[in-house]
Amino acid sequence: MPGHEDDYRFDTLAVRAGQVRTSEGEHSEPIFLTSSYVFSSAAEAAARFSGEQSGNIYSRFTNPTVATFEQRLAAMEGAEACVATASGMSAILSTCLALLKSGDHIVSSRSVFGTTTMLFTNYLAKLGIETSFVDLPDLSGWAAAIRPETRLLFLETPSNPLTELADIKQLSALARHHNCLLVVDNCFCTPALQQPIKLGADIVIHSATKFLDGQGRCVGGAVVGNKEIVGTEVYSFLRTAGPTMSAFNAWVFLKGLETLKLRMQAHSASALLLAHWLEQQPAVARVFYPGLESHPQYPLAREQQTGFGGLLSFELAGGQQAGWKLIDATRMISITANLGDTRTTITHPATTTHGRLTAEQRQQTGITDGLIRVAVGLEDIEDLKEDLSRGMAG
Ligand SMILES: *Cc1c(COP(=O)(O)O)cnc(C)c1O
């Protein structure tokens, strides 16, 4: 493998990148469940600790299974470096604490994961790091919010649950112009459908818990980027502060990466069929999905992504009552806010993920009382339609 990897294409990298076989000749990657490593002599121990010699010391610093996952994900994102973390949230926290100091400023999309907003406003604010929130698709809003002390621009695209997009190329030019770093949480597309680094982003964040695992088993995350910022600065924070990924979880995610593209294509195909079908239902007032020609940013989605993803939402004319009725009438689809699973999930954002917002804030952000979000899984599309139809009639 080493020496050839640079030439391999995406599908090959997904199943082969990062693997170093041991003398046992194993075909699949082994799980190195060891907290520490031994040295052949006192001199070797000293050389490892001083950094003179590279190699394993302790699994908070490095672990071969975790390293294989890191190298594979970096290769798939087209990046130099990746550090694996204990969760998606610890990936965001590690990035911010490694790169920011008191007095620094973040500009973030208003439509990011709720816990990310809480991290910025409740915890980073305590350390003197302030965040301004802007509308995701509005480039002039981003530009207006940037201050001399701004260090990071942070976003998810497409957004959840309304599937709005940001133009990554334009935002990366803006970030460059103001000497800030562009950070993209690539949870919903994964590198199988969108590669932000190739579009100019500096850092990609992952909640591996979602599509990278893809089967709802483990919690994990990753930070992807260049050697200096991610490979050195974020890595140094991580090995010191400690929210590292376990070797067992890294192995599960490695297996997930091998089938990632096939799964993302299947999620996307089903979501598109379902979105078209929903558009034809009399009870449905509006469907939000980047693969629909009715989506205002359909041309950008086609240019920036190679697929439209597994997340969609739709608005029922009958408001909250109609929404809850539809959810309660399902027999198969899981009522849970999680996403990126083989199993389809359904939620009512206004009373769950966005329930802490005031009615006015929800109105402003488009989270109406009749809005339903579906993360489309891998079940048969006809079974999904039947399950959603049950609570739609009358
Ligand atoms: C779930 C999620 C996170 C947080 O990931 P965890 O693995 O749950 O910590 C961050 N960003 C997005 C977009 C998510 O969906």
GROMACS .gro file of C-alpha atoms and ligand atoms in nm:
model
  409
    1MET     CA    1   0.000   0.000   0.000
    2PRO     CA    2   0.240   0.277   0.102
    3GLY     CA    3   0.379   0.456  -0.201
    4HIS     CA    4   0.076   0.392  -0.424
    5GLU     CA    5  -0.207   0.544  -0.225
    6ASP     CA    6  -0.181   0.888  -0.382
    7ASP     CA    7  -0.288   0.742  -0.715
    8TYR     CA    8  -0.594   0.553  -0.594
    9ARG     CA    9  -0.946   0.672  -0.661
   10PHE     CA   10  -1.220   0.730  -0.403
   11ASP     CA   11  -1.376   0.381  -0.402
   12THR     CA   12  -1.036   0.218  -0.363
   13LEU     CA   13  -0.927   0.454  -0.085
   14ALA     CA   14  -1.251   0.376   0.102
   15VAL     CA   15  -1.160   0.008   0.135
   16ARG     CA   16  -0.779   0.016   0.136
   17ALA     CA   17  -0.630   0.348   0.254
   18GLY     CA   18  -0.440   0.352   0.580
   19GLN     CA   19  -0.403  -0.022   0.630
   20VAL     CA   20  -0.062  -0.152   0.740
   21ARG     CA   21  -0.057  -0.533   0.772
   22THR     CA   22   0.119  -0.693   1.070
   23SER     CA   23   0.337  -1.006   1.047
   24GLU     CA   24   0.021  -1.216   1.101
   25GLY     CA   25  -0.091  -1.137   0.745
   26GLU     CA   26  -0.448  -1.047   0.847
   27HIS     CA   27  -0.674  -0.946   0.556
   28SER     CA   28  -0.911  -0.718   0.750
   29GLU     CA   29  -0.782  -0.452   0.990
   30PRO     CA   30  -0.711  -0.579   1.343
   31ILE     CA   31  -0.839  -0.400   1.656
   32PHE     CA   32  -0.546  -0.296   1.876
   33LEU     CA   33  -0.706  -0.299   2.221
   34THR     CA   34  -0.402  -0.183   2.416
   35SER     CA   35  -0.366   0.127   2.629
   36SER     CA   36   0.015   0.143   2.613
   37TYR     CA   37   0.313   0.009   2.414
   38VAL     CA   38   0.648  -0.140   2.519
   39PHE     CA   39   0.999  -0.038   2.416
   40SER     CA   40   1.295  -0.263   2.343
   41SER     CA   41   1.529  -0.065   2.569
   42ALA     CA   42   1.555   0.235   2.799
   43ALA     CA   43   1.724   0.424   2.518
   44GLU     CA   44   1.432   0.354   2.282
   45ALA     CA   45   1.184   0.469   2.549
   46ALA     CA   46   1.383   0.791   2.588
   47ALA     CA   47   1.394   0.846   2.211
   48ARG     CA   48   1.016   0.795   2.180
   49PHE     CA   49   0.939   1.033   2.466
   50SER     CA   50   1.171   1.302   2.334
   51GLY     CA   51   1.013   1.276   1.990
   52GLU     CA   52   1.347   1.179   1.834
   53GLN     CA   53   1.197   0.848   1.725
   54SER     CA   54   0.838   0.818   1.598
   55GLY     CA   55   0.616   0.536   1.723
   56ASN     CA   56   0.348   0.445   1.971
   57ILE     CA   57   0.370   0.538   2.339
   58TYR     CA   58   0.018   0.545   2.475
   59SER     CA   59  -0.329   0.516   2.315
   60ARG     CA   60  -0.438   0.866   2.416
   61PHE     CA   61  -0.162   0.980   2.175
   62THR     CA   62  -0.174   0.719   1.898
   63ASN     CA   63  -0.328   0.378   1.828
   64PRO     CA   64  -0.280   0.176   1.507
   65THR     CA   65  -0.653   0.105   1.452
   66VAL     CA   66  -0.741   0.470   1.513
   67ALA     CA   67  -0.455   0.577   1.283
   68THR     CA   68  -0.592   0.357   1.003
   69PHE     CA   69  -0.933   0.524   1.038
   70GLU     CA   70  -0.770   0.870   1.040
   71GLN     CA   71  -0.563   0.804   0.729
   72ARG     CA   72  -0.856   0.654   0.541
   73LEU     CA   73  -1.094   0.942   0.619
   74ALA     CA   74  -0.825   1.201   0.535
   75ALA     CA   75  -0.768   1.028   0.199
   76MET     CA   76  -1.141   1.023   0.126
   77GLU     CA   77  -1.177   1.396   0.206
   78GLY     CA   78  -0.870   1.475  -0.007
   79ALA     CA   79  -0.685   1.613   0.298
   80GLU     CA   80  -0.337   1.577   0.449
   81ALA     CA   81  -0.442   1.498   0.804
   82CYS     CA   82  -0.723   1.375   1.025
   83VAL     CA   83  -0.758   1.335   1.400
   84ALA     CA   84  -1.026   1.104   1.537
   85THR     CA   85  -1.224   1.214   1.842
   86ALA     CA   86  -1.459   1.057   2.097
   87SER     CA   87  -1.768   1.225   1.944
   88GLY     CA   88  -1.872   1.485   1.690
   89MET     CA   89  -1.903   1.742   1.969
   90SER     CA   90  -1.550   1.674   2.092
   91ALA     CA   91  -1.428   1.728   1.734
   92ILE     CA   92  -1.583   2.077   1.737
   93LEU     CA   93  -1.463   2.150   2.092
   94SER     CA   94  -1.107   2.034   2.014
   95THR     CA   95  -1.094   2.249   1.700
   96CYS     CA   96  -1.211   2.559   1.888
   97LEU     CA   97  -0.991   2.513   2.197
   98ALA     CA   98  -0.684   2.429   1.990
   99LEU     CA   99  -0.714   2.728   1.758
  100LEU     CA  100  -0.891   3.006   1.954
  101LYS     CA  101  -0.808   3.223   2.252
  102SER     CA  102  -1.002   3.468   2.466
  103GLY     CA  103  -1.106   3.770   2.258
  104ASP     CA  104  -1.139   3.572   1.934
  105HIS     CA  105  -1.468   3.568   1.745
  106ILE     CA  106  -1.663   3.303   1.548
  107VAL     CA  107  -1.919   3.365   1.275
  108SER     CA  108  -2.153   3.066   1.258
  109SER     CA  109  -2.453   2.970   1.053
  110ARG     CA  110  -2.773   3.001   1.256
  111SER     CA  111  -2.879   2.658   1.124
  112VAL     CA  112  -2.625   2.432   1.292
  113PHE     CA  113  -2.673   2.133   1.523
  114GLY     CA  114  -2.845   2.258   1.844
  115THR     CA  115  -2.568   2.133   2.073
  116THR     CA  116  -2.309   2.317   1.862
  117THR     CA  117  -2.501   2.641   1.921
  118MET     CA  118  -2.505   2.563   2.295
  119LEU     CA  119  -2.130   2.494   2.296
  120PHE     CA  120  -2.066   2.832   2.134
  121THR     CA  121  -2.310   3.039   2.343
  122ASN     CA  122  -2.287   2.865   2.684
  123TYR     CA  123  -1.927   2.747   2.706
  124LEU     CA  124  -1.697   2.922   2.457
  125ALA     CA  125  -1.861   3.252   2.558
  126LYS     CA  126  -1.749   3.186   2.920
  127LEU     CA  127  -1.389   3.178   2.793
  128GLY     CA  128  -1.431   3.512   2.616
  129ILE     CA  129  -1.487   3.366   2.267
  130GLU     CA  130  -1.793   3.530   2.116
  131THR     CA  131  -2.010   3.394   1.833
  132SER     CA  132  -2.230   3.584   1.584
  133PHE     CA  133  -2.501   3.387   1.402
  134VAL     CA  134  -2.595   3.452   1.039
  135ASP     CA  135  -2.832   3.308   0.776
  136LEU     CA  136  -2.658   3.019   0.600
  137PRO     CA  137  -2.720   3.106   0.230
  138ASP     CA  138  -2.670   3.486   0.266
  139LEU     CA  139  -2.311   3.567   0.165
  140SER     CA  140  -2.348   3.939   0.243
  141GLY     CA  141  -2.465   3.851   0.597
  142TRP     CA  142  -2.147   3.648   0.651
  143ALA     CA  143  -1.933   3.933   0.521
  144ALA     CA  144  -2.109   4.190   0.742
  145ALA     CA  145  -2.060   3.979   1.058
  146ILE     CA  146  -1.682   3.943   1.018
  147ARG     CA  147  -1.473   4.154   1.262
  148PRO     CA  148  -1.097   4.206   1.287
  149GLU     CA  149  -1.088   3.943   1.566
  150THR     CA  150  -1.289   3.682   1.370
  151ARG     CA  151  -1.093   3.357   1.339
  152LEU     CA  152  -1.347   3.095   1.228
  153LEU     CA  153  -1.644   3.074   0.993
  154PHE     CA  154  -1.852   2.767   1.088
  155LEU     CA  155  -2.134   2.596   0.897
  156GLU     CA  156  -2.319   2.281   0.797
  157THR     CA  157  -2.441   2.244   0.439
  158PRO     CA  158  -2.709   2.135   0.360
  159SER     CA  159  -2.873   2.255   0.679
  160ASN     CA  160  -3.096   2.047   0.902
  161PRO     CA  161  -3.399   2.029   0.877
  162LEU     CA  162  -3.468   2.281   0.595
  163THR     CA  163  -3.184   2.166   0.361
  164GLU     CA  164  -3.056   2.515   0.277
  165LEU     CA  165  -2.708   2.532   0.119
  166ALA     CA  166  -2.404   2.754   0.153
  167ASP     CA  167  -2.171   2.813  -0.141
  168ILE     CA  168  -1.847   2.667   0.001
  169LYS     CA  169  -1.625   2.815  -0.273
  170GLN     CA  170  -1.756   3.169  -0.215
  171LEU     CA  171  -1.730   3.139   0.163
  172SER     CA  172  -1.376   3.006   0.138
  173ALA     CA  173  -1.278   3.311  -0.069
  174LEU     CA  174  -1.437   3.534   0.196
  175ALA     CA  175  -1.255   3.350   0.475
  176ARG     CA  176  -0.924   3.380   0.293
  177HIS     CA  177  -0.977   3.752   0.231
  178HIS     CA  178  -1.031   3.812   0.605
  179ASN     CA  179  -0.763   3.572   0.724
  180CYS     CA  180  -1.012   3.335   0.890
  181LEU     CA  181  -1.048   2.959   0.868
  182LEU     CA  182  -1.355   2.804   0.702
  183VAL     CA  183  -1.487   2.508   0.903
  184VAL     CA  184  -1.751   2.282   0.743
  185ASP     CA  185  -1.939   2.017   0.942
  186ASN     CA  186  -1.976   1.759   0.660
  187CYS     CA  187  -2.202   1.526   0.859
  188PHE     CA  188  -2.495   1.516   0.616
  189CYS     CA  189  -2.311   1.467   0.286
  190THR     CA  190  -1.994   1.286   0.399
  191PRO     CA  191  -1.698   1.281   0.155
  192ALA     CA  192  -1.898   1.041  -0.061
  193LEU     CA  193  -2.122   1.331  -0.174
  194GLN     CA  194  -1.926   1.649  -0.095
  195GLN     CA  195  -1.557   1.724  -0.039
  196PRO     CA  196  -1.534   2.071   0.123
  197ILE     CA  197  -1.151   2.074   0.138
  198LYS     CA  198  -1.139   2.050  -0.242
  199LEU     CA  199  -1.380   2.347  -0.256
  200GLY     CA  200  -1.151   2.558  -0.037
  201ALA     CA  201  -1.258   2.479   0.321
  202ASP     CA  202  -0.974   2.463   0.576
  203ILE     CA  203  -1.126   2.217   0.821
  204VAL     CA  204  -1.392   1.947   0.793
  205ILE     CA  205  -1.574   1.822   1.103
  206HIS     CA  206  -1.747   1.486   1.129
  207SER     CA  207  -1.987   1.324   1.367
  208ALA     CA  208  -1.884   0.968   1.277
  209THR     CA  209  -2.188   0.862   1.480
  210LYS     CA  210  -2.407   0.936   1.178
  211PHE     CA  211  -2.345   0.819   0.820
  212LEU     CA  212  -1.978   0.717   0.865
  213ASP     CA  213  -2.092   0.439   1.097
  214GLY     CA  214  -2.423   0.428   0.917
  215GLN     CA  215  -2.573   0.158   1.134
  216GLY     CA  216  -2.630   0.340   1.462
  217ARG     CA  217  -2.370   0.156   1.673
  218CYS     CA  218  -2.092   0.386   1.800
  219VAL     CA  219  -2.036   0.750   1.896
  220GLY     CA  220  -1.730   0.919   1.743
  221GLY     CA  221  -1.601   1.215   1.547
  222ALA     CA  222  -1.315   1.354   1.342
  223VAL     CA  223  -1.136   1.675   1.243
  224VAL     CA  224  -0.987   1.679   0.891
  225GLY     CA  225  -0.750   1.936   0.738
  226ASN     CA  226  -0.387   2.017   0.672
  227LYS     CA  227  -0.074   1.897   0.858
  228GLU     CA  228  -0.010   2.221   1.048
  229ILE     CA  229  -0.357   2.314   1.171
  230VAL     CA  230  -0.512   1.969   1.219
  231GLY     CA  231  -0.213   1.731   1.222
  232THR     CA  232  -0.020   1.946   1.470
  233GLU     CA  233  -0.237   2.203   1.651
  234VAL     CA  234  -0.565   2.011   1.690
  235TYR     CA  235  -0.372   1.687   1.749
  236SER     CA  236  -0.163   1.847   2.028
  237PHE     CA  237  -0.480   1.964   2.204
  238LEU     CA  238  -0.637   1.621   2.168
  239ARG     CA  239  -0.347   1.420   2.310
  240THR     CA  240  -0.330   1.662   2.603
  241ALA     CA  241  -0.700   1.707   2.679
  242GLY     CA  242  -0.791   1.347   2.599
  243PRO     CA  243  -1.121   1.315   2.403
  244THR     CA  244  -0.967   1.050   2.175
  245MET     CA  245  -1.152   0.778   1.982
  246SER     CA  246  -1.146   0.422   2.118
  247ALA     CA  247  -0.978   0.156   1.902
  248PHE     CA  248  -1.296  -0.051   1.899
  249ASN     CA  249  -1.505   0.238   1.769
  250ALA     CA  250  -1.239   0.322   1.509
  251TRP     CA  251  -1.267  -0.032   1.375
  252VAL     CA  252  -1.648  -0.005   1.347
  253PHE     CA  253  -1.611   0.326   1.160
  254LEU     CA  254  -1.347   0.173   0.928
  255LYS     CA  255  -1.597  -0.091   0.826
  256GLY     CA  256  -1.852   0.189   0.776
  257LEU     CA  257  -1.619   0.381   0.544
  258GLU     CA  258  -1.584   0.076   0.319
  259THR     CA  259  -1.954   0.086   0.226
  260LEU     CA  260  -2.006   0.463   0.269
  261LYS     CA  261  -2.050   0.556  -0.098
  262LEU     CA  262  -2.287   0.269  -0.175
  263ARG     CA  263  -2.498   0.360   0.127
  264MET     CA  264  -2.499   0.735   0.053
  265GLN     CA  265  -2.608   0.667  -0.304
  266ALA     CA  266  -2.890   0.443  -0.178
  267HIS     CA  267  -2.999   0.697   0.089
  268SER     CA  268  -2.998   0.970  -0.177
  269ALA     CA  269  -3.192   0.766  -0.434
  270SER     CA  270  -3.465   0.679  -0.184
  271ALA     CA  271  -3.485   1.033  -0.047
  272LEU     CA  272  -3.531   1.173  -0.399
  273LEU     CA  273  -3.811   0.927  -0.479
  274LEU     CA  274  -3.977   1.004  -0.147
  275ALA     CA  275  -3.944   1.382  -0.200
  276HIS     CA  276  -4.112   1.357  -0.543
  277TRP     CA  277  -4.389   1.142  -0.395
  278LEU     CA  278  -4.442   1.383  -0.102
  279GLU     CA  279  -4.476   1.676  -0.345
  280GLN     CA  280  -4.779   1.501  -0.492
  281GLN     CA  281  -4.961   1.441  -0.162
  282PRO     CA  282  -5.257   1.679  -0.101
  283ALA     CA  283  -5.182   1.700   0.275
  284VAL     CA  284  -4.828   1.827   0.205
  285ALA     CA  285  -4.787   2.202   0.156
  286ARG     CA  286  -4.415   2.203   0.076
  287VAL     CA  287  -4.116   1.969   0.049
  288PHE     CA  288  -3.757   2.068   0.130
  289TYR     CA  289  -3.495   1.858  -0.050
  290PRO     CA  290  -3.193   1.985  -0.250
  291GLY     CA  291  -3.257   1.728  -0.524
  292LEU     CA  292  -3.595   1.879  -0.616
  293GLU     CA  293  -3.603   2.130  -0.900
  294SER     CA  294  -3.839   2.334  -0.679
  295HIS     CA  295  -3.549   2.381  -0.430
  296PRO     CA  296  -3.422   2.741  -0.472
  297GLN     CA  297  -3.059   2.621  -0.460
  298TYR     CA  298  -3.096   2.315  -0.682
  299PRO     CA  299  -2.827   2.440  -0.928
  300LEU     CA  300  -2.576   2.491  -0.642
  301ALA     CA  301  -2.656   2.147  -0.499
  302ARG     CA  302  -2.582   1.991  -0.839
  303GLU     CA  303  -2.256   2.178  -0.870
  304GLN     CA  304  -2.127   2.134  -0.515
  305GLN     CA  305  -2.251   1.783  -0.430
  306THR     CA  306  -2.241   1.456  -0.622
  307GLY     CA  307  -2.564   1.342  -0.454
  308PHE     CA  308  -2.840   1.509  -0.256
  309GLY     CA  309  -2.825   1.309   0.070
  310GLY     CA  310  -3.070   1.124   0.291
  311LEU     CA  311  -3.232   1.413   0.477
  312LEU     CA  312  -3.557   1.581   0.378
  313SER     CA  313  -3.837   1.770   0.546
  314PHE     CA  314  -4.191   1.860   0.454
  315GLU     CA  315  -4.463   2.085   0.580
  316LEU     CA  316  -4.814   1.959   0.647
  317ALA     CA  317  -5.093   2.208   0.588
  318GLY     CA  318  -5.261   2.094   0.911
  319GLY     CA  319  -4.991   2.223   1.151
  320GLN     CA  320  -4.877   2.047   1.469
  321GLN     CA  321  -5.191   1.835   1.503
  322ALA     CA  322  -5.143   1.691   1.154
  323GLY     CA  323  -4.770   1.642   1.220
  324TRP     CA  324  -4.815   1.448   1.542
  325LYS     CA  325  -5.097   1.244   1.384
  326LEU     CA  326  -4.871   1.141   1.095
  327ILE     CA  327  -4.585   1.049   1.330
  328ASP     CA  328  -4.809   0.850   1.564
  329ALA     CA  329  -4.968   0.658   1.275
  330THR     CA  330  -4.633   0.517   1.156
  331ARG     CA  331  -4.568   0.153   1.244
  332MET     CA  332  -4.216   0.101   1.108
  333ILE     CA  333  -4.031   0.434   1.090
  334SER     CA  334  -3.844   0.509   1.415
  335ILE     CA  335  -3.957   0.812   1.615
  336THR     CA  336  -3.613   0.949   1.708
  337ALA     CA  337  -3.405   1.255   1.629
  338ASN     CA  338  -3.100   1.050   1.526
  339LEU     CA  339  -3.001   1.026   1.160
  340GLY     CA  340  -2.759   0.850   0.930
  341ASP     CA  341  -2.884   0.501   1.009
  342THR     CA  342  -3.006   0.212   0.792
  343ARG     CA  343  -3.342   0.269   0.968
  344THR     CA  344  -3.557   0.564   0.864
  345THR     CA  345  -3.628   0.813   1.143
  346ILE     CA  346  -3.897   1.079   1.182
  347THR     CA  347  -3.921   1.388   1.405
  348HIS     CA  348  -4.135   1.696   1.466
  349PRO     CA  349  -3.861   1.965   1.496
  350ALA     CA  350  -4.085   2.237   1.648
  351THR     CA  351  -4.151   2.029   1.963
  352THR     CA  352  -3.819   1.838   1.984
  353THR     CA  353  -3.486   1.954   1.834
  354HIS     CA  354  -3.605   2.315   1.803
  355GLY     CA  355  -3.843   2.314   2.102
  356ARG     CA  356  -3.622   2.548   2.304
  357LEU     CA  357  -3.666   2.832   2.054
  358THR     CA  358  -3.949   3.080   2.107
  359ALA     CA  359  -4.245   3.067   1.866
  360GLU     CA  360  -4.112   3.385   1.707
  361GLN     CA  361  -3.759   3.244   1.658
  362ARG     CA  362  -3.908   2.930   1.502
  363GLN     CA  363  -4.114   3.142   1.265
  364GLN     CA  364  -3.801   3.338   1.166
  365THR     CA  365  -3.599   3.024   1.097
  366GLY     CA  366  -3.882   2.850   0.909
  367ILE     CA  367  -3.940   2.573   1.164
  368THR     CA  368  -4.318   2.578   1.131
  369ASP     CA  369  -4.562   2.375   1.344
  370GLY     CA  370  -4.645   2.147   1.052
  371LEU     CA  371  -4.283   2.065   0.965
  372ILE     CA  372  -4.173   1.700   0.970
  373ARG     CA  373  -3.813   1.579   0.921
  374VAL     CA  374  -3.733   1.240   0.779
  375ALA     CA  375  -3.382   1.088   0.765
  376VAL     CA  376  -3.434   0.829   0.495
  377GLY     CA  377  -3.287   0.485   0.567
  378LEU     CA  378  -3.235   0.181   0.349
  379GLU     CA  379  -3.575   0.011   0.377
  380ASP     CA  380  -3.789  -0.050   0.065
  381ILE     CA  381  -3.926   0.281  -0.062
  382GLU     CA  382  -4.281   0.137  -0.099
  383ASP     CA  383  -4.285   0.044   0.271
  384LEU     CA  384  -4.176   0.399   0.358
  385LYS     CA  385  -4.453   0.552   0.147
  386GLU     CA  386  -4.714   0.321   0.304
  387ASP     CA  387  -4.595   0.407   0.654
  388LEU     CA  388  -4.609   0.781   0.587
  389SER     CA  389  -4.952   0.758   0.415
  390ARG     CA  390  -5.122   0.606   0.718
  391GLY     CA  391  -5.155   0.927   0.914
  392MET     CA  392  -5.193   1.159   0.614
  393ALA     CA  393  -5.550   1.086   0.504
  394GLY     CA  394  -5.851   1.278   0.639
  395LIG     C1  395  -2.490   1.470   1.567
  395LIG     C2  396  -2.421   1.586   1.511
  395LIG     C3  397  -2.312   1.643   1.577
  395LIG     C4  398  -2.261   1.593   1.709
  395LIG     O1  399  -2.210   1.465   1.699
  395LIG     P1  400  -2.199   1.362   1.822
  395LIG     O2  401  -2.128   1.248   1.762
  395LIG     O3  402  -2.342   1.333   1.864
  395LIG     O4  403  -2.125   1.431   1.930
  395LIG     C5  404  -2.249   1.751   1.517
  395LIG     N1  405  -2.292   1.801   1.400
  395LIG     C6  406  -2.398   1.749   1.335
  395LIG     C7  407  -2.440   1.811   1.207
  395LIG     C8  408  -2.468   1.641   1.388
  395LIG     O5  409  -2.574   1.592   1.324
   0.00000   0.00000   0.00000
